[in-house]
Coordinates of C-alpha atoms in Angstrom, one line a residue:
X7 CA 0.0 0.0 0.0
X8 CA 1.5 3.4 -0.5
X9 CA -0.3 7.2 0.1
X10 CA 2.1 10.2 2.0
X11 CA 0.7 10.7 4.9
X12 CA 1.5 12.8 7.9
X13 CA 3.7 9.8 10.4
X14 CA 1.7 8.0 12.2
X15 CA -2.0 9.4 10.9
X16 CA -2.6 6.6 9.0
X17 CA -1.7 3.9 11.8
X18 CA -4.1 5.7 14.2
X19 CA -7.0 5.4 11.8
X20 CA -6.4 2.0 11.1
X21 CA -6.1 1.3 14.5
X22 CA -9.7 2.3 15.2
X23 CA -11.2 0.9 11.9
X24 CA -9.5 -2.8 13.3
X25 CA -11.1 -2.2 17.0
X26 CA -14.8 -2.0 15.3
X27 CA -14.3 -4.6 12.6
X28 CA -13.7 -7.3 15.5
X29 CA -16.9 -6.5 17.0
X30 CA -18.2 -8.7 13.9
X31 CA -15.5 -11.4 14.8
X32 CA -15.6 -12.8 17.9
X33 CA -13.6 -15.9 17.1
X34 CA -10.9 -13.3 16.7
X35 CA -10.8 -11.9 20.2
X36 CA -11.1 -14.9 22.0
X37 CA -8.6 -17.4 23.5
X38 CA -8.0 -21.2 23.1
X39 CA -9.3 -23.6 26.3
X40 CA -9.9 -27.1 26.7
X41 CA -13.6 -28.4 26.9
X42 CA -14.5 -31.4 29.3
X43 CA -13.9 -33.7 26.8
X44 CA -10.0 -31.9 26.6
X45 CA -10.8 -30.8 23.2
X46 CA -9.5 -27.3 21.8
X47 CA -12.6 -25.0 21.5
X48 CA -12.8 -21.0 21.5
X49 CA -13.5 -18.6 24.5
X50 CA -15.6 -15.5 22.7
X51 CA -14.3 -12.6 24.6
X52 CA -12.9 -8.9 24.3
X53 CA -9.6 -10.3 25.3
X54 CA -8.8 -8.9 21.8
X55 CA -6.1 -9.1 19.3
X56 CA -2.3 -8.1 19.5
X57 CA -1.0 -5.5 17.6
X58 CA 2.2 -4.1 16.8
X59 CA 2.8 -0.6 15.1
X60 CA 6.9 -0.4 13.4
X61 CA 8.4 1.6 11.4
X62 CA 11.3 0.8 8.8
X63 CA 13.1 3.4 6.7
X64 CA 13.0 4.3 3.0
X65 CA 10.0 3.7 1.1
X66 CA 8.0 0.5 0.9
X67 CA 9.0 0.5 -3.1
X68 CA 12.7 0.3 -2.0
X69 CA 11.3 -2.4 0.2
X70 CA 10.1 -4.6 -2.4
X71 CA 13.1 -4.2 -5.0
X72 CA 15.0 -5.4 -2.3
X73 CA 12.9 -7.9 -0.8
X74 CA 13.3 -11.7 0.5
X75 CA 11.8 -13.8 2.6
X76 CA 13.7 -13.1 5.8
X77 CA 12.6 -9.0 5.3
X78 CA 9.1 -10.0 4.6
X79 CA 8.7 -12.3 7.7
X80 CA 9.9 -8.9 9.2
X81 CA 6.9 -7.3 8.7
X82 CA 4.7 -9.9 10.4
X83 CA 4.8 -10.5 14.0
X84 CA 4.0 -14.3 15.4
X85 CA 4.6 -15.9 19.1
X86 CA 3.9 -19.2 19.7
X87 CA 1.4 -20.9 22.0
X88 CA 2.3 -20.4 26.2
X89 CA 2.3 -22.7 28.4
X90 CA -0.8 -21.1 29.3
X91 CA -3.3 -20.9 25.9
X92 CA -5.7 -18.9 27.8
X93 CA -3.7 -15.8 27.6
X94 CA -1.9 -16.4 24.2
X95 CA -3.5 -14.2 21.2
X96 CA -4.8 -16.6 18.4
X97 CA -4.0 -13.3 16.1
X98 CA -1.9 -11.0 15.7
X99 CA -1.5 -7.7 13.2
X100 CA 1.1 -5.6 12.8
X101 CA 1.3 -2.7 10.6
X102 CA 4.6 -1.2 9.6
X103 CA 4.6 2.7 7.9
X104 CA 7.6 3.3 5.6
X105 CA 9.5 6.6 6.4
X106 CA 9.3 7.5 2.9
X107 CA 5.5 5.7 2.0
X108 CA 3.8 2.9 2.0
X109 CA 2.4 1.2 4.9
X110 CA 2.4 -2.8 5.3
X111 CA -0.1 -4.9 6.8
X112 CA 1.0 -8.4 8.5
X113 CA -1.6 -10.6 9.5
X114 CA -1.1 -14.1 11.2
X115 CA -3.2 -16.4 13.3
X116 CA -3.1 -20.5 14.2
X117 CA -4.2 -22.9 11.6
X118 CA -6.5 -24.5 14.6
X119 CA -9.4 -21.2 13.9
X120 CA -8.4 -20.1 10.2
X121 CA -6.9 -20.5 6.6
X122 CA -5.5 -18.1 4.3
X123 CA -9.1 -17.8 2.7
X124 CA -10.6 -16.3 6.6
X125 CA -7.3 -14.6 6.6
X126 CA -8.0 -12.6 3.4
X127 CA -12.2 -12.2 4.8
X128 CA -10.9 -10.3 7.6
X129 CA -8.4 -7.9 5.8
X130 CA -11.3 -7.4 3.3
X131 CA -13.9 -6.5 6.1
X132 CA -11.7 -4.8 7.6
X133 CA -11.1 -2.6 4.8
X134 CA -14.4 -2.2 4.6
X135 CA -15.1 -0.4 7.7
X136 CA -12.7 1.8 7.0
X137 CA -14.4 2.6 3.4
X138 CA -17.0 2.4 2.7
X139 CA -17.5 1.9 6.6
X140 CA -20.1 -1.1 6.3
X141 CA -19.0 -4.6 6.2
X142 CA -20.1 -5.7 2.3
X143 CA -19.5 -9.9 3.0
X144 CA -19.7 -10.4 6.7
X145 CA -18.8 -13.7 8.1
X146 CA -20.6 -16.4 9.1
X147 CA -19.9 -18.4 12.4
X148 CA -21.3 -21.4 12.2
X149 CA -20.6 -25.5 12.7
X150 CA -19.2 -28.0 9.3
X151 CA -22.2 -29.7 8.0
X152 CA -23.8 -32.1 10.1
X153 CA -23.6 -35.8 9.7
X154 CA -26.0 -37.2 7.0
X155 CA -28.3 -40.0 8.1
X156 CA -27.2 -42.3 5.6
X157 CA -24.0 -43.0 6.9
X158 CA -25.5 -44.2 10.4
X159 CA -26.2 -47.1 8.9
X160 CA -24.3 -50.3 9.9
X161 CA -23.7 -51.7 7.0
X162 CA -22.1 -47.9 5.8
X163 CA -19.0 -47.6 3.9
X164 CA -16.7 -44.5 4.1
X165 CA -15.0 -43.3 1.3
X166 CA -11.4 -44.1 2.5
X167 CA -9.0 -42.5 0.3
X168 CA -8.7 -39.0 2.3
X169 CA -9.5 -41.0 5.3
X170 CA -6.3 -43.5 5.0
X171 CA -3.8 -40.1 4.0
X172 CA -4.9 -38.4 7.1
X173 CA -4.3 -42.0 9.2
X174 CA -0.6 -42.1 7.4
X175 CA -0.1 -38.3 8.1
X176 CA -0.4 -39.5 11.6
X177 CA 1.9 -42.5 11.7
X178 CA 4.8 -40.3 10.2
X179 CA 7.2 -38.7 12.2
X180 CA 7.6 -34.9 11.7
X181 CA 11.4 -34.4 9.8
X182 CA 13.1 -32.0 12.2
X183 CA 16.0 -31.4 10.3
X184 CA 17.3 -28.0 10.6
X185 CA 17.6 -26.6 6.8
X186 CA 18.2 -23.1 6.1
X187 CA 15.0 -22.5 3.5
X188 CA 14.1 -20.0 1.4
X189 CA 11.1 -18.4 -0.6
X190 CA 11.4 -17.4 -4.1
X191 CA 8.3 -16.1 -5.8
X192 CA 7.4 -16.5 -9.6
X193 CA 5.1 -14.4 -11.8
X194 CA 3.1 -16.1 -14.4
X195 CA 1.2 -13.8 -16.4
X196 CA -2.5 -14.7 -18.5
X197 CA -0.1 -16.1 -21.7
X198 CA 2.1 -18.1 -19.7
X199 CA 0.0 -19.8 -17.6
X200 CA -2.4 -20.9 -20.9
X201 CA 1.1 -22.0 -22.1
X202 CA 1.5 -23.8 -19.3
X203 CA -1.6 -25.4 -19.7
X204 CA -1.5 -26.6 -23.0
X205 CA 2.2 -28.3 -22.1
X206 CA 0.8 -30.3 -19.6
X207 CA -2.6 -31.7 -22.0
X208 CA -2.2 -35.5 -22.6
X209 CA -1.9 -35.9 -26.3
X210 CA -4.8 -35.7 -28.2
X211 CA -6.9 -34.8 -25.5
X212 CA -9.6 -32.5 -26.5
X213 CA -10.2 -28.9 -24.8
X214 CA -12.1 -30.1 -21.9
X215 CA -9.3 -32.5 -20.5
X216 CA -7.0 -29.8 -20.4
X217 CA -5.9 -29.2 -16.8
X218 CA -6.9 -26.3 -14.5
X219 CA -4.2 -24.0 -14.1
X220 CA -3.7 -25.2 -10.8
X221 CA -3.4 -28.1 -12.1
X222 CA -1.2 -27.3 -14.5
X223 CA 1.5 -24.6 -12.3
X224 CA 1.1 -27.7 -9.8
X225 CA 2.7 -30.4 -12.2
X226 CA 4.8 -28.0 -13.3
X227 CA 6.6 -27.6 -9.8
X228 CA 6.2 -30.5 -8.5
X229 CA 8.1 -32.1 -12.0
X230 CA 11.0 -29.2 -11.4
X231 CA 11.2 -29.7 -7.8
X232 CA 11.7 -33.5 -8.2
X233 CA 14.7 -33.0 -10.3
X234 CA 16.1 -30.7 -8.4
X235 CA 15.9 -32.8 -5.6
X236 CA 18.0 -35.6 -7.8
X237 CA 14.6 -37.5 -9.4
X238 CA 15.0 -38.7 -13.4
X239 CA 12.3 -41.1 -13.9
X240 CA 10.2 -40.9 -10.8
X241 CA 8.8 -38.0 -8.3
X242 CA 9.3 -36.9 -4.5
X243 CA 5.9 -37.7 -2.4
X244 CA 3.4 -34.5 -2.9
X245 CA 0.1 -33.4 -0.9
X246 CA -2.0 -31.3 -2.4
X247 CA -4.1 -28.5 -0.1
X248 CA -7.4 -27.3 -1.4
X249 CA -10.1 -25.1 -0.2
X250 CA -13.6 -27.2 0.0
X251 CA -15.9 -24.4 0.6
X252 CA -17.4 -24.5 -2.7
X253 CA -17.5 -28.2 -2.5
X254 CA -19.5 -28.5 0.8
X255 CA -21.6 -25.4 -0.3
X256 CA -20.6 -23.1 2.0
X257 CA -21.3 -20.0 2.5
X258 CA -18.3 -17.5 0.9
X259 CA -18.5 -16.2 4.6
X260 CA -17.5 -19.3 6.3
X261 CA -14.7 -18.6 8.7
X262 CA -13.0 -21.3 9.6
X263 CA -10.3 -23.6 8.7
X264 CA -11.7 -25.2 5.2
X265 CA -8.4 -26.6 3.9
X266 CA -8.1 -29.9 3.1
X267 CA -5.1 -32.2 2.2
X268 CA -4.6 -35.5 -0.3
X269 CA -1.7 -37.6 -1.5
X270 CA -1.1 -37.6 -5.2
X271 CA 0.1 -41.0 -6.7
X272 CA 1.8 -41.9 -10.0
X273 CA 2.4 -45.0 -10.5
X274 CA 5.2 -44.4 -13.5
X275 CA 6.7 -41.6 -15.1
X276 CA 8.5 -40.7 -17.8
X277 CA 11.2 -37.6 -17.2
X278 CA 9.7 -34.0 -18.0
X279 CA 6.4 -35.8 -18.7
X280 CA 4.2 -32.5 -17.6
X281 CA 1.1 -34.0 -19.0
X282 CA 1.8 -37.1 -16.5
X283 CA 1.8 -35.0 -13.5
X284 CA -0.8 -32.6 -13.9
X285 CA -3.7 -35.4 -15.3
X286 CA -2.6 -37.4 -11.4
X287 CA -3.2 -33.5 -9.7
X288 CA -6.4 -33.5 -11.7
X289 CA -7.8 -36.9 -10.9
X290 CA -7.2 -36.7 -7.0
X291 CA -8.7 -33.2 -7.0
X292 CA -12.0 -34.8 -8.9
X293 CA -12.1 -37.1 -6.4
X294 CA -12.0 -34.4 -3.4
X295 CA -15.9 -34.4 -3.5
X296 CA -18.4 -33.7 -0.9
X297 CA -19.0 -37.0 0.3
X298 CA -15.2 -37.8 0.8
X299 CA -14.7 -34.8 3.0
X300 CA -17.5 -35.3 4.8
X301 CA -16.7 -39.0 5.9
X302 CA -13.0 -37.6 6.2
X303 CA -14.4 -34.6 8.9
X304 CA -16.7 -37.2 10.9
X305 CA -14.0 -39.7 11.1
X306 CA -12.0 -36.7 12.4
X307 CA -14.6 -35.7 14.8
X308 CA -14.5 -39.6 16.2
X309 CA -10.5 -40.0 16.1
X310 CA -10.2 -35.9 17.4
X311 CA -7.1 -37.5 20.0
X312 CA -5.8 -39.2 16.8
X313 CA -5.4 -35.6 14.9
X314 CA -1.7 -34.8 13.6
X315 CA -1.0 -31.7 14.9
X316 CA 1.1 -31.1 11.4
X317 CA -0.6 -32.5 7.8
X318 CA 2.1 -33.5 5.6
X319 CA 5.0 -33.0 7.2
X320 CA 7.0 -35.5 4.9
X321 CA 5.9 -34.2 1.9
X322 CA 5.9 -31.9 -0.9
X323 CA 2.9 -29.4 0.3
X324 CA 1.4 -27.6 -3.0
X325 CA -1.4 -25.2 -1.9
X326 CA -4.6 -23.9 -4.2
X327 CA -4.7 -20.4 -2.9
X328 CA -6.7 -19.4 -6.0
X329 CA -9.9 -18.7 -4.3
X330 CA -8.1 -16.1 -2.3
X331 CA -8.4 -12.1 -3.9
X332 CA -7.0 -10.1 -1.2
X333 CA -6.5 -7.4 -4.1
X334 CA -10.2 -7.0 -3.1
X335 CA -9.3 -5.2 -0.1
X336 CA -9.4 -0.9 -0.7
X337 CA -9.1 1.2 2.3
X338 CA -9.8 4.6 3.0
X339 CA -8.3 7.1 0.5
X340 CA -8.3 4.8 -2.0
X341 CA -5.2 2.2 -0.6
X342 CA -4.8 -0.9 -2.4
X343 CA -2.8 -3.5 -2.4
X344 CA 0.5 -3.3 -4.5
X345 CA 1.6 -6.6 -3.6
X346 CA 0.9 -10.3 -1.6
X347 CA 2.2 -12.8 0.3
X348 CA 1.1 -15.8 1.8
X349 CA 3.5 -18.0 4.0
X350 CA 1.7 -21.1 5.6
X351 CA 4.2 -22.2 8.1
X352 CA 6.6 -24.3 9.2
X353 CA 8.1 -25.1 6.5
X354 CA 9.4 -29.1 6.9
X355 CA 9.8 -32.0 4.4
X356 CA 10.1 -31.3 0.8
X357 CA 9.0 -27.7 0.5
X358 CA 5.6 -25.3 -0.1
X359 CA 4.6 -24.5 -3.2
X360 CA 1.5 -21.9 -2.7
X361 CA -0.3 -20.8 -6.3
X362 CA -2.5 -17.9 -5.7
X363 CA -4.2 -15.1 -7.9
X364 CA -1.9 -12.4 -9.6
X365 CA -3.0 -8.2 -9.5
X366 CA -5.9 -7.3 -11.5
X367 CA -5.2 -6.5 -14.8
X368 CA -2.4 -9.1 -15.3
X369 CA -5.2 -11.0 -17.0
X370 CA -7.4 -13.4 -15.6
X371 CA -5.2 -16.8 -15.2
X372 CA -2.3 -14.9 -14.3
X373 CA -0.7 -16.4 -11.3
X374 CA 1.9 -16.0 -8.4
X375 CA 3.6 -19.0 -7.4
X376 CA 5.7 -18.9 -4.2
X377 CA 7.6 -21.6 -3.3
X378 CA 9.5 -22.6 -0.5
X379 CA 13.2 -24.7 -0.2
X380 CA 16.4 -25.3 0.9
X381 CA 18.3 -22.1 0.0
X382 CA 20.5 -24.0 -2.2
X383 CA 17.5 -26.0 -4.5
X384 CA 16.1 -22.5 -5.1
X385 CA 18.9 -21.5 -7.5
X386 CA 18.9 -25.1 -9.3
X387 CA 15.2 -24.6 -9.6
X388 CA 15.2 -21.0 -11.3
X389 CA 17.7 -22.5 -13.8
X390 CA 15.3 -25.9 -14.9
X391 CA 14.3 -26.3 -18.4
X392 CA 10.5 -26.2 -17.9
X393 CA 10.8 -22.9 -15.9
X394 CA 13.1 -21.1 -18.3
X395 CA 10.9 -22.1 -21.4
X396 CA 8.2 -20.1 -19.5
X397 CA 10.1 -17.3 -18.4
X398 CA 7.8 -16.3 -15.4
X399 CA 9.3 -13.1 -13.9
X400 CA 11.0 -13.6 -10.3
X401 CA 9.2 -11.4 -8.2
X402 CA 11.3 -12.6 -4.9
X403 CA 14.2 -14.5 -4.6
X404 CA 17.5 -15.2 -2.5
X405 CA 19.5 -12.6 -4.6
X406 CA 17.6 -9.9 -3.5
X407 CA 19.5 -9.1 -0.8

């Protein structure tokens, strides 16, 4: 975001458009407890949200020609859970003013109450108190679906594909290893991307088999990433994250955590083979339908002492974000948005890969695709053949120091 303003004027005014736009989220301002049963559930207070005010020097469009991952995780303040939940902030916001303009917003909060989708909500609503001062898309606070009466029947079978991933996520043990990693993000703009797709049709495959560009970016990566990693004719183990919203018709408004995870398997594969990678990303993401997730989030409500506290932690993690727009977000005096990031954290395994929307006007399948590493993969992966055909533009990366 960037506007001169006198120091400070414009902190103070967010300050008091964030106090009133909590008001409509009480989830928010509470804190964690344990019910009877020693389940995690939310205390709705006014114990409120913490927030830090900073200030850095130069301008915030120094900041980003400069930028890398360690800068930007400057400009977002976490702490981790206390001993004692009951007086740790689930959220926390800090907003840093540039000596020289431009203001950044960091927003972070625990995977247990939100995604990056009720992330994005809140920035958005909260922009909208400050202008045009009403809420346009308030949220909804409300329970998953409940449990259909069909599948109280004895003789009921689950669909046990996400069912079984979950089960192995929790078998695994969590690789602890201590790897200095680091983000590089990728630009992809409306032509590339449709390039991207058509690289990654099966042969002869008509116009409605060709992948989604998810789909597609996701192949991509996950095909570059494997021979980086030392792969010819096979690939490293990948979960894909979606958001299921849409597919459990929920409302837009739903806050809550709606991401869910699924192991992608291929069987063979031929080096390079794009096509291979993304039709595998597009079956297991057909098969993420509403009555797998729904056995998958009863089963979790039986096994809730079974949970893994960390999905995937062996694995390549590659992350639909494209259902997030936080470009959507306009504050008073007209502030926009001049630039996104999303970091789902920690980082362990493999790596992130996170595919989200580009800036309006970079056409409409434009993309950003962050991904996460071992510092030293990140080079080897801006130099791979597939990448360099497309020539994204590196929007962040380990040089920019």
């Amino acid at each position: 975001m960037g506007a001169p303003t006198e120091p400070g004027e414009i902190t103070g005014r967010l300050r008091e458009s964030l106090a009133v736009t909590l008001t409509h989220f009480p989830i928010v301002t509470g804190r964690l407890q344990k019910n009877d049963n020693d389940q995690w559930m939310i205390k709705c207070n006014d114990a409120g949200v913490r927030m830090l005010e900073a200030k850095a020097k130069g301008s915030l469009e120094e900041w980003l020609r400069n930028m890398d991952r360690d800068k930007e995780l400057m400009l977002v303040y976490w702490e981790e859970m206390y001993h004692k939940p009951y007086f740790w902030s689930t959220f926390y916001v800090q907003i840093t003013e540039f000596e020289d303009g431009g203001l950044a917003i960091g927003l972070s909060c625990t995977h247990l109450l939100a995604d990056p989708t009720c992330a994005t909500m809140f920035i958005k609503a909260w922009a909208d108190t400050s202008f045009p001062g009403k809420i346009m898309s308030p949220p909804f606070f409300y329970p998953l679906p409940p449990r259909r009466p069909d599948n109280t029947r004895p003789n009921y079978k689950p669909y046990n594909s996400l069912i079984n991933h979950y089960k192995a996520s929790i078998n695994k043990s969590i690789d602890l290893v201590d790897k200095k990693h680091t983000t590089v993000s990728f630009g992809f703009s409306d032509e590339m991307v449709r390039a991207c797709m058509e690289m990654a049709q099966p042969n002869g495959a008509n116009d409605k088999l060709s992948p989604s560009p998810f789909e597609a970016l996701a192949g991509l990566f996950w095909v570059c990433i494997s021979k980086v990693k030392g792969m010819r004719n096979e690939l490293i183990d990948m979960s894909i994250s979606l958001d299921v919203r849409k597919v459990l018709g929920l409302d837009k408004g739903f806050f809550g955590n709606g991401t869910v995870y699924n192991k992608v398997h291929l069987e063979s594969f031929q080096e390079n083979s794009l096509s291979q990678a993304a039709t595998s990303i597009g079956e297991v993401v057909a098969k993420m339908d509403n009555k797998g997730i729904m056995d998958l989030i009863e089963w979790l409500q039986c096994n809730d002492d079974q949970s893994p506290s960390l999905m995937n932690n062996c694995d390549l993690i590659c992350a639909s974000l494209e259902a997030v727009d936080p470009f959507l977000a306009i504050f008073e005096d007209g502030i926009a948005p001049i630039h996104v990031s999303c970091y789902i954290e920690p980082v362990l395994g493999l790596g992130k890969v996170l595919i989200l929307p580009a800036k309006p006007g970079d056409g409409q399948l434009s993309r950003v695709v962050m991904v996460t590493l071992p510092r030293d993969e990140v080079t080897k992966l801006c130099e791979t053949d597939l990448i360099l055909q497309l020539s994204p533009t590196i929007l962040m990366d380990l040089n920019k120091t």
